[in-house]
Coordinates of C-alpha atoms (C1' of nucleotides) in Angstrom, one line a residue:
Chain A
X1 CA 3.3 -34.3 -28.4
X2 CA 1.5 -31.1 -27.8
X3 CA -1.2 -32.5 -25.5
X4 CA 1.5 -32.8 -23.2
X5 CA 2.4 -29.4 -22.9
X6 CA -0.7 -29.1 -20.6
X7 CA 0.3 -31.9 -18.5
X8 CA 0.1 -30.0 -14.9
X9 CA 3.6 -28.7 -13.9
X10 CA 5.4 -29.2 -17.3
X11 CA 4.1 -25.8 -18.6
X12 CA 6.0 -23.9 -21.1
X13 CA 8.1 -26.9 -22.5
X14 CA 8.3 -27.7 -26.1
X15 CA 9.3 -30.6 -27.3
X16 CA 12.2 -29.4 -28.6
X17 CA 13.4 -27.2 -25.1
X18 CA 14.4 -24.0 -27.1
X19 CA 12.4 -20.9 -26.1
X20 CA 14.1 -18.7 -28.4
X21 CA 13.1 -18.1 -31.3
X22 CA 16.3 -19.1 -33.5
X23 CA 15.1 -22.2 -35.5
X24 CA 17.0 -25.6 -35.3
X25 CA 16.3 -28.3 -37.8
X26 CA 13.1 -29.8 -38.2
X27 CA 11.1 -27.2 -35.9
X28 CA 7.7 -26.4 -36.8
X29 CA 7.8 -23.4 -38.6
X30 CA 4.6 -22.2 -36.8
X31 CA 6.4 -22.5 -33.1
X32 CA 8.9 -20.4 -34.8
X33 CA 6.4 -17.7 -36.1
X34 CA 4.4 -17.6 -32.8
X35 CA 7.4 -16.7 -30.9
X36 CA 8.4 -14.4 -33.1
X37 CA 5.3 -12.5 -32.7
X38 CA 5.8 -13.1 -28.8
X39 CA 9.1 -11.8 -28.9
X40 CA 8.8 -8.7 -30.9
X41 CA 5.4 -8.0 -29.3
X42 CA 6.9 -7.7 -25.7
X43 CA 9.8 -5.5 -27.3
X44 CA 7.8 -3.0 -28.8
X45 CA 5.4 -3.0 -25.1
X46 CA 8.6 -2.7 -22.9
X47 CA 9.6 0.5 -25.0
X48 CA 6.0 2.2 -25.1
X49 CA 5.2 1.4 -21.3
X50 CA 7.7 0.1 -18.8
X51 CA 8.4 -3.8 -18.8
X52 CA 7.0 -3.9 -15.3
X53 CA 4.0 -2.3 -16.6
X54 CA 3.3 -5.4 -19.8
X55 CA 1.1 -7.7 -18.2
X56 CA 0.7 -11.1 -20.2
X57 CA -2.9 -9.4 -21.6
X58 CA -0.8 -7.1 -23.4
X59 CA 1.2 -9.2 -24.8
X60 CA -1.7 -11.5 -26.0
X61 CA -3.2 -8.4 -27.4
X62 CA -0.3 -7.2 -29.3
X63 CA 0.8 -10.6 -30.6
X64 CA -2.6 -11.6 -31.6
X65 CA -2.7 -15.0 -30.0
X66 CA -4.3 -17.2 -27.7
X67 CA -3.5 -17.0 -24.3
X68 CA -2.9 -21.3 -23.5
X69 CA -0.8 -21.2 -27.0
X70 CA 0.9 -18.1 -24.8
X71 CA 1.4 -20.8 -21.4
X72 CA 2.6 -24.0 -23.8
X73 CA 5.6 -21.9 -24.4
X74 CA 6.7 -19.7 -21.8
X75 CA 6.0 -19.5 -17.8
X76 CA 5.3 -16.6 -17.5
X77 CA 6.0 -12.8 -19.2
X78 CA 10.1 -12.8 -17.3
X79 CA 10.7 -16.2 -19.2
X80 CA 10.0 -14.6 -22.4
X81 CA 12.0 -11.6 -22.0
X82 CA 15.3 -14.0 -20.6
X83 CA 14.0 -15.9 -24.2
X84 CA 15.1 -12.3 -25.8
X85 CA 18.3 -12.0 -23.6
X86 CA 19.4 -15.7 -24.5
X87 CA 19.0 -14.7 -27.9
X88 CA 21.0 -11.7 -27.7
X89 CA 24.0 -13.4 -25.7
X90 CA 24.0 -15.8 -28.6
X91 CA 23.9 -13.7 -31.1
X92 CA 27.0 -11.5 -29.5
X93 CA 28.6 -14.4 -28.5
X94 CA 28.9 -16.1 -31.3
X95 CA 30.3 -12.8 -33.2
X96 CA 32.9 -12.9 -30.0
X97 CA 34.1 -16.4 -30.9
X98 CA 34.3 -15.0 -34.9
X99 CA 36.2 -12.0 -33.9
X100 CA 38.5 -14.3 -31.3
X101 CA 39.4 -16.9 -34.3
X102 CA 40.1 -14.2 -36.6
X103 CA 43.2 -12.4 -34.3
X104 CA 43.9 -16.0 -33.6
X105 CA 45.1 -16.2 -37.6
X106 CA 46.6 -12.7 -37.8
X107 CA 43.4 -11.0 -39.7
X108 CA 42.0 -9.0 -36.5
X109 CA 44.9 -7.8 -34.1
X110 CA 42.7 -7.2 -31.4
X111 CA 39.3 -8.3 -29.3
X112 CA 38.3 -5.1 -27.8
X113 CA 35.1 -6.6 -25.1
X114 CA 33.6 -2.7 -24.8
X115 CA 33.6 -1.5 -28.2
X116 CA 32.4 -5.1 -29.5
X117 CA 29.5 -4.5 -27.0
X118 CA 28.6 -0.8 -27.7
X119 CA 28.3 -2.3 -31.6
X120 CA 26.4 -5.2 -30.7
X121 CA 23.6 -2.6 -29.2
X122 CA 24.0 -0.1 -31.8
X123 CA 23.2 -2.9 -34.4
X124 CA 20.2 -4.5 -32.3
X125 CA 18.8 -1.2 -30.5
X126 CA 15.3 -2.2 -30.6
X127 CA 16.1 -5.3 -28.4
X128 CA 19.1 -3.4 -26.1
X129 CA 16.8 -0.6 -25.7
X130 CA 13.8 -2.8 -24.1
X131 CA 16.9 -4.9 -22.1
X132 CA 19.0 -2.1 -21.0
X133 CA 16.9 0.9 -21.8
X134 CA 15.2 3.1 -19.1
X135 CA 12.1 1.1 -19.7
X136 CA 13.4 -1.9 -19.1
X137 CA 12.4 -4.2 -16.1
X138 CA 15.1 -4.5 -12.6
X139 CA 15.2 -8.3 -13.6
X140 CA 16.7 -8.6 -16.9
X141 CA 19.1 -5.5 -15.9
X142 CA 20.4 -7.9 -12.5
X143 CA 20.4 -11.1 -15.2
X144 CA 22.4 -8.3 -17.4
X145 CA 25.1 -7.1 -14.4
X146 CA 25.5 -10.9 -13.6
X147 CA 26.6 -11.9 -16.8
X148 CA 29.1 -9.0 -17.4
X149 CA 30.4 -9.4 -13.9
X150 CA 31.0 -13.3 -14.3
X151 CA 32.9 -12.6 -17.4
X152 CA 35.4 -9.5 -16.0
X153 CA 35.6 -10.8 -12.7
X154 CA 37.8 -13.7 -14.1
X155 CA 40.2 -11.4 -15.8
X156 CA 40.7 -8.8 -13.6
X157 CA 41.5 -11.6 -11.0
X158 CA 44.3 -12.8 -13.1
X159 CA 45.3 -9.3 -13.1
X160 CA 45.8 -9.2 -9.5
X161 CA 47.3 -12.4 -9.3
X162 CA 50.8 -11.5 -7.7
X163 CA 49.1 -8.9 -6.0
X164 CA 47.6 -10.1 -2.2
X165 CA 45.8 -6.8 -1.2
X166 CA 44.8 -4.2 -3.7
X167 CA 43.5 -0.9 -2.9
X168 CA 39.7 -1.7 -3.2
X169 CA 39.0 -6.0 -3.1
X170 CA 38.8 -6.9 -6.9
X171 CA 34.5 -8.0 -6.6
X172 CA 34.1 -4.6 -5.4
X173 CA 35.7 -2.6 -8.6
X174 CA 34.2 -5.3 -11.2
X175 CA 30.9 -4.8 -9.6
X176 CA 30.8 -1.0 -9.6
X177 CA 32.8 -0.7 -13.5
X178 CA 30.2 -2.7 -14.3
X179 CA 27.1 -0.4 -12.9
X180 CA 28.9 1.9 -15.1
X181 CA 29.1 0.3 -17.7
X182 CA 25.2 -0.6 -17.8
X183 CA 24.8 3.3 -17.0
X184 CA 26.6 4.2 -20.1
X185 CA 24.9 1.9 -22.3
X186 CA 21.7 2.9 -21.1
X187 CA 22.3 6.5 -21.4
X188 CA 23.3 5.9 -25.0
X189 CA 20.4 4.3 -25.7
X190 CA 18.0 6.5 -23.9
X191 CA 19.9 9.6 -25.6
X192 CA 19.3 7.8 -29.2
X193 CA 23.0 7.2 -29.4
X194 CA 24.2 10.3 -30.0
X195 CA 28.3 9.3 -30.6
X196 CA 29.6 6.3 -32.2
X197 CA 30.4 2.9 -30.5
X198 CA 33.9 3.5 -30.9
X199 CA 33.3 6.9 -28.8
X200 CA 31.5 5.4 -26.1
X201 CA 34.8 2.6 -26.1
X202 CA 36.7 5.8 -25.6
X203 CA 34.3 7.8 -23.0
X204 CA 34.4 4.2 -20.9
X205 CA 38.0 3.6 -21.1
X206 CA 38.8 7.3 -20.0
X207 CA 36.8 6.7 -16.9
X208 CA 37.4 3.5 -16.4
X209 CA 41.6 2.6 -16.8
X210 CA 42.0 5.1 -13.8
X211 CA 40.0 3.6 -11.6
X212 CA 41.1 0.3 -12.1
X213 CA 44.7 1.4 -11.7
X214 CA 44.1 2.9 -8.5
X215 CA 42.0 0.3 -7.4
X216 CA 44.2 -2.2 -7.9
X217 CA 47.0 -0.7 -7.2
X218 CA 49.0 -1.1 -10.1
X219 CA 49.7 -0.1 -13.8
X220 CA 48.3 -2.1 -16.8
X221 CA 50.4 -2.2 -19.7
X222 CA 49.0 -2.6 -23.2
X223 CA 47.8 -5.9 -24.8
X224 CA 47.8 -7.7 -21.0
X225 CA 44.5 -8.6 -21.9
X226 CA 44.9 -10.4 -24.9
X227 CA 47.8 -12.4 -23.5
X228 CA 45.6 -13.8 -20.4
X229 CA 42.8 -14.3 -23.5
X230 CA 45.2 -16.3 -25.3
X231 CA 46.1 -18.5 -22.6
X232 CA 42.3 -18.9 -21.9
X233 CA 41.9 -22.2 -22.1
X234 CA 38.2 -21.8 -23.4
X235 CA 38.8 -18.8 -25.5
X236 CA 36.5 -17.2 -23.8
X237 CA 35.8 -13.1 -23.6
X238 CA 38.4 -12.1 -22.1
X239 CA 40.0 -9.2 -23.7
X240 CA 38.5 -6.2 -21.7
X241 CA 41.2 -3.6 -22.8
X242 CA 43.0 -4.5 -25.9
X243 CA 44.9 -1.5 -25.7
X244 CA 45.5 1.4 -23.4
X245 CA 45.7 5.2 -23.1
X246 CA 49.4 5.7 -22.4
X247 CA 50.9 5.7 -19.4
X248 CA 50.5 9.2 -18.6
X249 CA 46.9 8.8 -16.9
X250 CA 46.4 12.1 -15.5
X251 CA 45.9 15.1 -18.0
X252 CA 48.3 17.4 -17.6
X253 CA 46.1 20.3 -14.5
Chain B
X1 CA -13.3 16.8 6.5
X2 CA -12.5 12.8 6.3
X3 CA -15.2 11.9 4.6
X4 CA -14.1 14.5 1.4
X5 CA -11.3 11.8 1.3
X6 CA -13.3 9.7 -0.8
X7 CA -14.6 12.2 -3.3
X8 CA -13.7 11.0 -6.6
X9 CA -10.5 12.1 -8.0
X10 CA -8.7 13.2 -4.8
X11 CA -7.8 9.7 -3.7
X12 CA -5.0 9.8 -0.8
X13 CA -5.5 13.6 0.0
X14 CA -5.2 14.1 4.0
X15 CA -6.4 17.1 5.3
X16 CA -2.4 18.5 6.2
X17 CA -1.6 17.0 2.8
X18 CA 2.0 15.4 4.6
X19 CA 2.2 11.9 3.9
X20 CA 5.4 10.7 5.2
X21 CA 5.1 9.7 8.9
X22 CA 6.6 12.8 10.5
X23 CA 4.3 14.2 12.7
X24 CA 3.2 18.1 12.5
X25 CA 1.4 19.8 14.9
X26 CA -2.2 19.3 16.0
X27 CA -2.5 16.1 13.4
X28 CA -4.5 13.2 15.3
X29 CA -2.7 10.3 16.6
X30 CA -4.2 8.1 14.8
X31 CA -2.9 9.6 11.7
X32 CA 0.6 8.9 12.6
X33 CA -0.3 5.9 14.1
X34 CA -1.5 3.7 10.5
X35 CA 1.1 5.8 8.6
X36 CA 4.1 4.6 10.9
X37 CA 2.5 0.9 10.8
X38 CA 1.8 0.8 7.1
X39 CA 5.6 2.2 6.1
X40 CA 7.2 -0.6 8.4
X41 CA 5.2 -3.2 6.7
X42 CA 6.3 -2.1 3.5
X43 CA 9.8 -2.1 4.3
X44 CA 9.3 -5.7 5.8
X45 CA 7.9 -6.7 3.2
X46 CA 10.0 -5.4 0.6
X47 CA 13.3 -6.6 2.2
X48 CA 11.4 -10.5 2.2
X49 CA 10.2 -10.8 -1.4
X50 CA 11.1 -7.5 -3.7
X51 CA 9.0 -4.6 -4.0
X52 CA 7.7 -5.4 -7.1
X53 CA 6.2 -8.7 -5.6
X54 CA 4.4 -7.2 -2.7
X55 CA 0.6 -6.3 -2.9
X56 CA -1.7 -3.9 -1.1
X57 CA -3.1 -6.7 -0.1
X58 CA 0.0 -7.9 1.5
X59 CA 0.7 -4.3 3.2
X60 CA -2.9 -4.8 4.8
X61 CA -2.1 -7.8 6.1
X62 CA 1.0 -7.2 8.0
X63 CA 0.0 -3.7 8.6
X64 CA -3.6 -4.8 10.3
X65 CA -5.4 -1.9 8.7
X66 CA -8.4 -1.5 6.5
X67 CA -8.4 -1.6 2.5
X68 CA -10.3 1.8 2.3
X69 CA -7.8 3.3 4.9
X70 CA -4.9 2.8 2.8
X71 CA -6.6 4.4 -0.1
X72 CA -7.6 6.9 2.0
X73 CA -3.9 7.9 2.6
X74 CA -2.1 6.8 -0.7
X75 CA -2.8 6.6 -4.1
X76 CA -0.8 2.7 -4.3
X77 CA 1.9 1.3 -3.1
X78 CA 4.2 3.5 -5.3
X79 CA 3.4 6.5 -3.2
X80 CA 3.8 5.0 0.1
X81 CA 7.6 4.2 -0.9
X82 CA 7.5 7.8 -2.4
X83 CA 7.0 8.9 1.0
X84 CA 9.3 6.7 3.1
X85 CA 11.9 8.3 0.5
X86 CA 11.1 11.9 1.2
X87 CA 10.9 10.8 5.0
X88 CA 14.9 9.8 4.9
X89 CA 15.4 12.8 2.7
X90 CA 14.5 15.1 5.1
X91 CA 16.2 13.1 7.8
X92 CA 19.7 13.0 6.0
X93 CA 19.5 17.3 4.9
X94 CA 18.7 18.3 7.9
X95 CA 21.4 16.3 9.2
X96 CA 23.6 17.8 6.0
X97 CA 22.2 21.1 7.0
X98 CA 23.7 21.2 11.1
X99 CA 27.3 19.9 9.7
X100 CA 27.5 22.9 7.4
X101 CA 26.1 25.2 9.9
X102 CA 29.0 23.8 12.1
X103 CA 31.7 24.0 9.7
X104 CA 30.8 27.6 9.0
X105 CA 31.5 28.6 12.6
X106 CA 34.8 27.0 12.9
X107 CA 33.5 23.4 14.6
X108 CA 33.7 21.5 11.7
X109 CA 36.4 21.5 10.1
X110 CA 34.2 19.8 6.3
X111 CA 31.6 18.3 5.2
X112 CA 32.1 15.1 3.1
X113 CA 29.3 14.6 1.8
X114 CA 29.7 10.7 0.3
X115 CA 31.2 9.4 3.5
X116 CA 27.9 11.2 5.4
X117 CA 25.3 9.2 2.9
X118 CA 27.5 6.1 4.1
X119 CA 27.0 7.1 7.5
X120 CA 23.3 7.6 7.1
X121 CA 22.7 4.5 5.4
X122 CA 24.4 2.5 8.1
X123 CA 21.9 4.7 10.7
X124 CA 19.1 3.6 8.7
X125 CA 19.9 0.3 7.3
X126 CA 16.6 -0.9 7.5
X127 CA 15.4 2.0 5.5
X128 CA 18.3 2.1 3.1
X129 CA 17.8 -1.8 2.4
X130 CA 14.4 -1.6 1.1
X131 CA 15.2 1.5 -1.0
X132 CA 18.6 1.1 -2.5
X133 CA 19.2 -2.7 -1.4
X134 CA 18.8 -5.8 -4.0
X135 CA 15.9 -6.0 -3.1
X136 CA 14.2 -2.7 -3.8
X137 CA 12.3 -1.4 -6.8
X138 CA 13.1 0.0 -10.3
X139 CA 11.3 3.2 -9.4
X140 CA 13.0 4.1 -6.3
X141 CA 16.2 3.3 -7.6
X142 CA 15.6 5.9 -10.8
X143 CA 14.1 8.1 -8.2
X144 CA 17.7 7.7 -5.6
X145 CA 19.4 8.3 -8.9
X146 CA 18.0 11.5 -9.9
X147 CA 18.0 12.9 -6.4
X148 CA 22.2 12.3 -6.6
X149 CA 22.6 13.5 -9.8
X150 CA 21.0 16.6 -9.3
X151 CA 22.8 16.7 -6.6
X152 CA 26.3 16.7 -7.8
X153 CA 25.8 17.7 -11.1
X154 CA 26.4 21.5 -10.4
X155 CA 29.4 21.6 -8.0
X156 CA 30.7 19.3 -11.1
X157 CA 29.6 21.8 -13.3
X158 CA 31.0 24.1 -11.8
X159 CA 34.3 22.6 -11.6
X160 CA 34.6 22.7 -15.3
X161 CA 33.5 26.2 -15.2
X162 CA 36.6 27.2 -16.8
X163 CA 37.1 24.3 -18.9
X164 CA 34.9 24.4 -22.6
X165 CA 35.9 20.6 -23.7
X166 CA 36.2 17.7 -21.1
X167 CA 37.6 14.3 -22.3
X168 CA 33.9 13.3 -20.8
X169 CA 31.0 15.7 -20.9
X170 CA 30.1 16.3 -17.6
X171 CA 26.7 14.6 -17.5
X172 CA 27.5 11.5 -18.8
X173 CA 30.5 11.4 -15.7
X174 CA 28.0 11.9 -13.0
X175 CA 25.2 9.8 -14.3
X176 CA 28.1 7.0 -14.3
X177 CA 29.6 8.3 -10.8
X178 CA 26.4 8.1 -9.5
X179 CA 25.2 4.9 -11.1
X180 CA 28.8 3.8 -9.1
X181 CA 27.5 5.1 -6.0
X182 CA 24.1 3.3 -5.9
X183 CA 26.1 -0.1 -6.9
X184 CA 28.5 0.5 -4.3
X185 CA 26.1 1.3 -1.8
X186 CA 23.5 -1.8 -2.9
X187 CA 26.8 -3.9 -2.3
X188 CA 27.6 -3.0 0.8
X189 CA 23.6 -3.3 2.2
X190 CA 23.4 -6.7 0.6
X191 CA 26.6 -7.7 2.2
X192 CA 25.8 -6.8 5.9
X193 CA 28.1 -4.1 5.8
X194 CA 31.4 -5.4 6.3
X195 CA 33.5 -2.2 6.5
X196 CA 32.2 0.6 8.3
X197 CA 31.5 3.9 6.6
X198 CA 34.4 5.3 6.4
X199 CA 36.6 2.5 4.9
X200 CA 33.6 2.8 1.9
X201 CA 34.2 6.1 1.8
X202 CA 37.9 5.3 1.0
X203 CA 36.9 2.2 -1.5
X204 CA 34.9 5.3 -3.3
X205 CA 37.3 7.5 -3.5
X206 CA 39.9 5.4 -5.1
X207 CA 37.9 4.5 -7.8
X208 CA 36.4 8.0 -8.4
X209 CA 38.8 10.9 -8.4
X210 CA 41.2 9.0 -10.9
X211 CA 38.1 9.0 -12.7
X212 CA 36.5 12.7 -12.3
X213 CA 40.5 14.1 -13.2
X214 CA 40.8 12.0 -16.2
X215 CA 37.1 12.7 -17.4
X216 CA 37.2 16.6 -17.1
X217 CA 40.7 16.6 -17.8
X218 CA 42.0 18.7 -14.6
X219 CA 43.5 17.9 -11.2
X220 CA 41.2 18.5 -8.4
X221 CA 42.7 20.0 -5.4
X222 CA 42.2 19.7 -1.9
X223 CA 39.3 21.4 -0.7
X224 CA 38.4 22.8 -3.8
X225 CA 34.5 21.9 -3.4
X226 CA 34.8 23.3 -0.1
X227 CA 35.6 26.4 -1.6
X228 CA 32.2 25.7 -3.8
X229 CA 29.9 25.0 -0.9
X230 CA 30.8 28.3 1.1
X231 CA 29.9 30.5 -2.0
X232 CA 27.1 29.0 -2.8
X233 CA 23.9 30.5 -1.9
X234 CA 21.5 28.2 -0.7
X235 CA 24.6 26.5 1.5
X236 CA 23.4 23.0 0.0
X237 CA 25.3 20.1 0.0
X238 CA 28.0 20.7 -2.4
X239 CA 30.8 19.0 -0.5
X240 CA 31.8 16.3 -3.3
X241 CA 35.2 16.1 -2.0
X242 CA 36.2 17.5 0.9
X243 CA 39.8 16.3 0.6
X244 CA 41.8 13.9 -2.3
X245 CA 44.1 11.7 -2.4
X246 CA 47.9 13.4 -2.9
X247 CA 48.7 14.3 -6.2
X248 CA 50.3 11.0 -7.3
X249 CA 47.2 9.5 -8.3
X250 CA 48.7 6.7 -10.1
X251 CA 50.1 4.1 -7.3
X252 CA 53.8 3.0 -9.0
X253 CA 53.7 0.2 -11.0
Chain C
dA1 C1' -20.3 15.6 27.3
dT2 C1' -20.4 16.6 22.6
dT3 C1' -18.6 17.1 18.1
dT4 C1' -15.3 15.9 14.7
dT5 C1' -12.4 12.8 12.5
dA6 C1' -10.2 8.5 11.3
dT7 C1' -10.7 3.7 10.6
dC8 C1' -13.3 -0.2 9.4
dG9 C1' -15.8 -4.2 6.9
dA10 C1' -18.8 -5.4 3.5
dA11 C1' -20.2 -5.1 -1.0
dC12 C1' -19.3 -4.3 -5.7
dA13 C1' -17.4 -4.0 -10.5
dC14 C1' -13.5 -4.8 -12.9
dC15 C1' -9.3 -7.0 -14.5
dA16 C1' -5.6 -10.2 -14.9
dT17 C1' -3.6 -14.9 -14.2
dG18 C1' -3.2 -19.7 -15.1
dT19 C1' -5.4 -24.1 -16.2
dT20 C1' -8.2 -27.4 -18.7
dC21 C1' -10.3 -29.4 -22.7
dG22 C1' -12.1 -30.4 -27.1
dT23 C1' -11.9 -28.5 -31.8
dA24 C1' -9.9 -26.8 -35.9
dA25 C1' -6.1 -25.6 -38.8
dT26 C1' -1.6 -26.2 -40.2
dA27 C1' 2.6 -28.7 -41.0
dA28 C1' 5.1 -32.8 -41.7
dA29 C1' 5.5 -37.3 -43.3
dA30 C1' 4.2 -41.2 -46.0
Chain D
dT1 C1' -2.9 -36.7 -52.4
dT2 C1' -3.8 -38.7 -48.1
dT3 C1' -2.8 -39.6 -43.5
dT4 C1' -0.7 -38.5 -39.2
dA5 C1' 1.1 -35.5 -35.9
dT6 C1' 1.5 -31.2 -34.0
dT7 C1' 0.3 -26.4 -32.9
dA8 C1' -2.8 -22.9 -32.0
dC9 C1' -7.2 -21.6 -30.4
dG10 C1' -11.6 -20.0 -27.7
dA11 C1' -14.5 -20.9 -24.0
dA12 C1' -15.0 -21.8 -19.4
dC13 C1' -13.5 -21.8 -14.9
dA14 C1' -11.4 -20.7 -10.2
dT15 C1' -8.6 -17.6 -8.0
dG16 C1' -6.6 -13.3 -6.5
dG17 C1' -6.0 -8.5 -6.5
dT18 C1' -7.4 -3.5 -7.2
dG19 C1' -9.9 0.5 -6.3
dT20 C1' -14.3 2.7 -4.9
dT21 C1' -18.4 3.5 -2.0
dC22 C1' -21.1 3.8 2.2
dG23 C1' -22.8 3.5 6.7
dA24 C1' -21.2 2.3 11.4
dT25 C1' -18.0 2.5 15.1
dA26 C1' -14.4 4.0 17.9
dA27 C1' -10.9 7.4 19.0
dA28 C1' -9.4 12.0 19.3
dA29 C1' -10.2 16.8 19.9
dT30 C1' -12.8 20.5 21.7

DNA sequence: ATTTTATCGAACACCATGTTCGTAATAAAA
DNA sequence: TTTTATTACGAACATGGTGTTCGATAAAAT
């Protein structure tokens, strides 16, 4: 019932609890189109000024509708842009779990986390760019290092399982590989993507397998990844190298 | 002339133009006096609920001073942090400054100059935690950024001086480096600090000069930037690394 | 003691937020 | 096609914050 959306203290809730804008069955097609217009007006806002910059106004403005229509759906202007960021996640989720049932029947032979990623933003740019671009706002980019440290702290504990006391305490190099990591992405999306995903994968795994050697303190062989992803019991996202540079890290001086 | 402060367009212009709270010679008390209290409220206040949450208003309130008195001195709240960052600035070069005037008579034997920001921050913690703690803003951040880059993007540079084609171009490694360094310095703020400075001085080191030898494809040696520092001309703070890790940069397996 | 300067509060115009409500239009269901 | 349900809307409202101006007061400098 709609007239309940304005009940005091339920604000933003729709009947059907989904505030992205990825239609289920039977949803009104115009809760799906005035979301839409929501969504892709605070993209196109975040890009031109600076997320912390959009005020609700703008978005009204840009989206062409009214501002309670505006409060029945969303709180407030950061619950529309974690809308966008759930609807990312889903989307690259999703092609995860494809890509992860595909090596499971021989067709892919390998999950590769940071190249999967680096495509993922090169495919929806528009959307990284206001997320992870230089524009975007301090929230979503926290929201963004959460997610990506919850889902390579995990593995790269396994890793150090038989291991009591690495070099540098395993939070510590998942927190700062993933700073990185955002760096990177932002940079190549700030720099309009000047290489390939698949050079980026390369640029991050040069810096990157180094450092987590020597922080951890030991060597990681090829394909250890996919072997703690296969035992997984979730299936989860697991494989953050797929395959290494060989052993010889250090370029010959 | 205070009352030319309120001519249109010059907003926040005192008459010795110095807006951080350092005093100068012959400026009135009182000068200091509001600037001192309205910087400490800010740093409160950001520390409590975020800088992006806190108002004018709310600076007014703890500060005790009056609306037209703030404007008097800045143009917002963005230019008061500006000026608490140019404050700590000056505090941590000119501390830079005497160690390299040291080390170039014999009393010093380097300057490191990561483990001497870690040292400053822990001097300043309350200063550091509002500018590069969880808590601080977008703007200051990008602004801490840029200042580190530029920073260590020429003794970098010059590193590969005789090197055309690094695995990693150069300024995508130091915008990641220093992305690294902000993270790892944000982590140890928001964690009370629980190794002193020169254990995270150590924790960076591990992670980094794997990375800076495999990303420009050469071994660093042992005071190399030294080397860099002396022969530069302005004697700025060049000292990357003042000393590495042995050569065996890969702990055995 | 006098002059200069900084600070102040009040007043003002402006802008944005968030809520409420009755109405109109659209979509879904019968 | 008609009926019912739902969504979107504009106007009105209270609230809070920004930034400017001005004359008065107090503090600092001379």
């Amino acid at each position: 019932m709609f007239r309940k959306l304005f009940t005091t203290g339920h604000k933003g809730r729709s009947c059907h609890e989904k505030r992205g804008y990825m239609k289920e069955k039977k949803e009104d097609r115009r809760i799906g189109r005035t979301r839409r217009l929501m969504h892709e007006a605070l993209m196109s806002l975040i890009v031109e000024k600076g997320y912390e910059a959009v005020t609700v106004q703008d978005i009204l403005d840009r989206a062409d509708i009214g501002r309670s229509t505006f409060y029945a759906h969303y709180r407030d202007k950061d619950e529309l842009l974690l809308s966008s960021f759930e609807h990312l996640r889903n989307l690259f989720e999703q092609q995860q779990q494809a890509l992860i049932a595909s090596m499971r029947t021989g067709q892919e032979p390998e999950v590769n986390f940071i190249l999967e990623l680096f495509r993922h933003t090169g495919e929806h740019q528009k959307l990284y760019k206001a997320i992870a671009g230089k524009q975007s706002g301090e929230m979503i980019l926290k929201y963004l290092h959460r997610y990506l440290y919850n889902l390579l702290i995990e593995p790269h504990t396994l890793l150090m399982k038989n291991k009591k006391s690495p070099p540098v305490p395993v939070e510590i190099t998942t927190h700062c590989l993933v700073s990185s990591l955002l760096s990177l992405l932002t940079w190549w999306l700030d720099n309009n993507m000047p290489y390939p995903a698949e050079k980026m994968d390369e640029i991050f795994r040069i810096m990157t397998t180094p450092t987590i050697e020597a922080a951890f303190g030991r060597k990681v062989q090829k394909n250890e990844y996919d072997k703690i992803v296969s035992r997984h019991p979730e299936g989860s996202l697991m494989a953050f190298y797929s395959h290494f540079i060989d052993s010889d890290c250090c370029p010959a001086g």
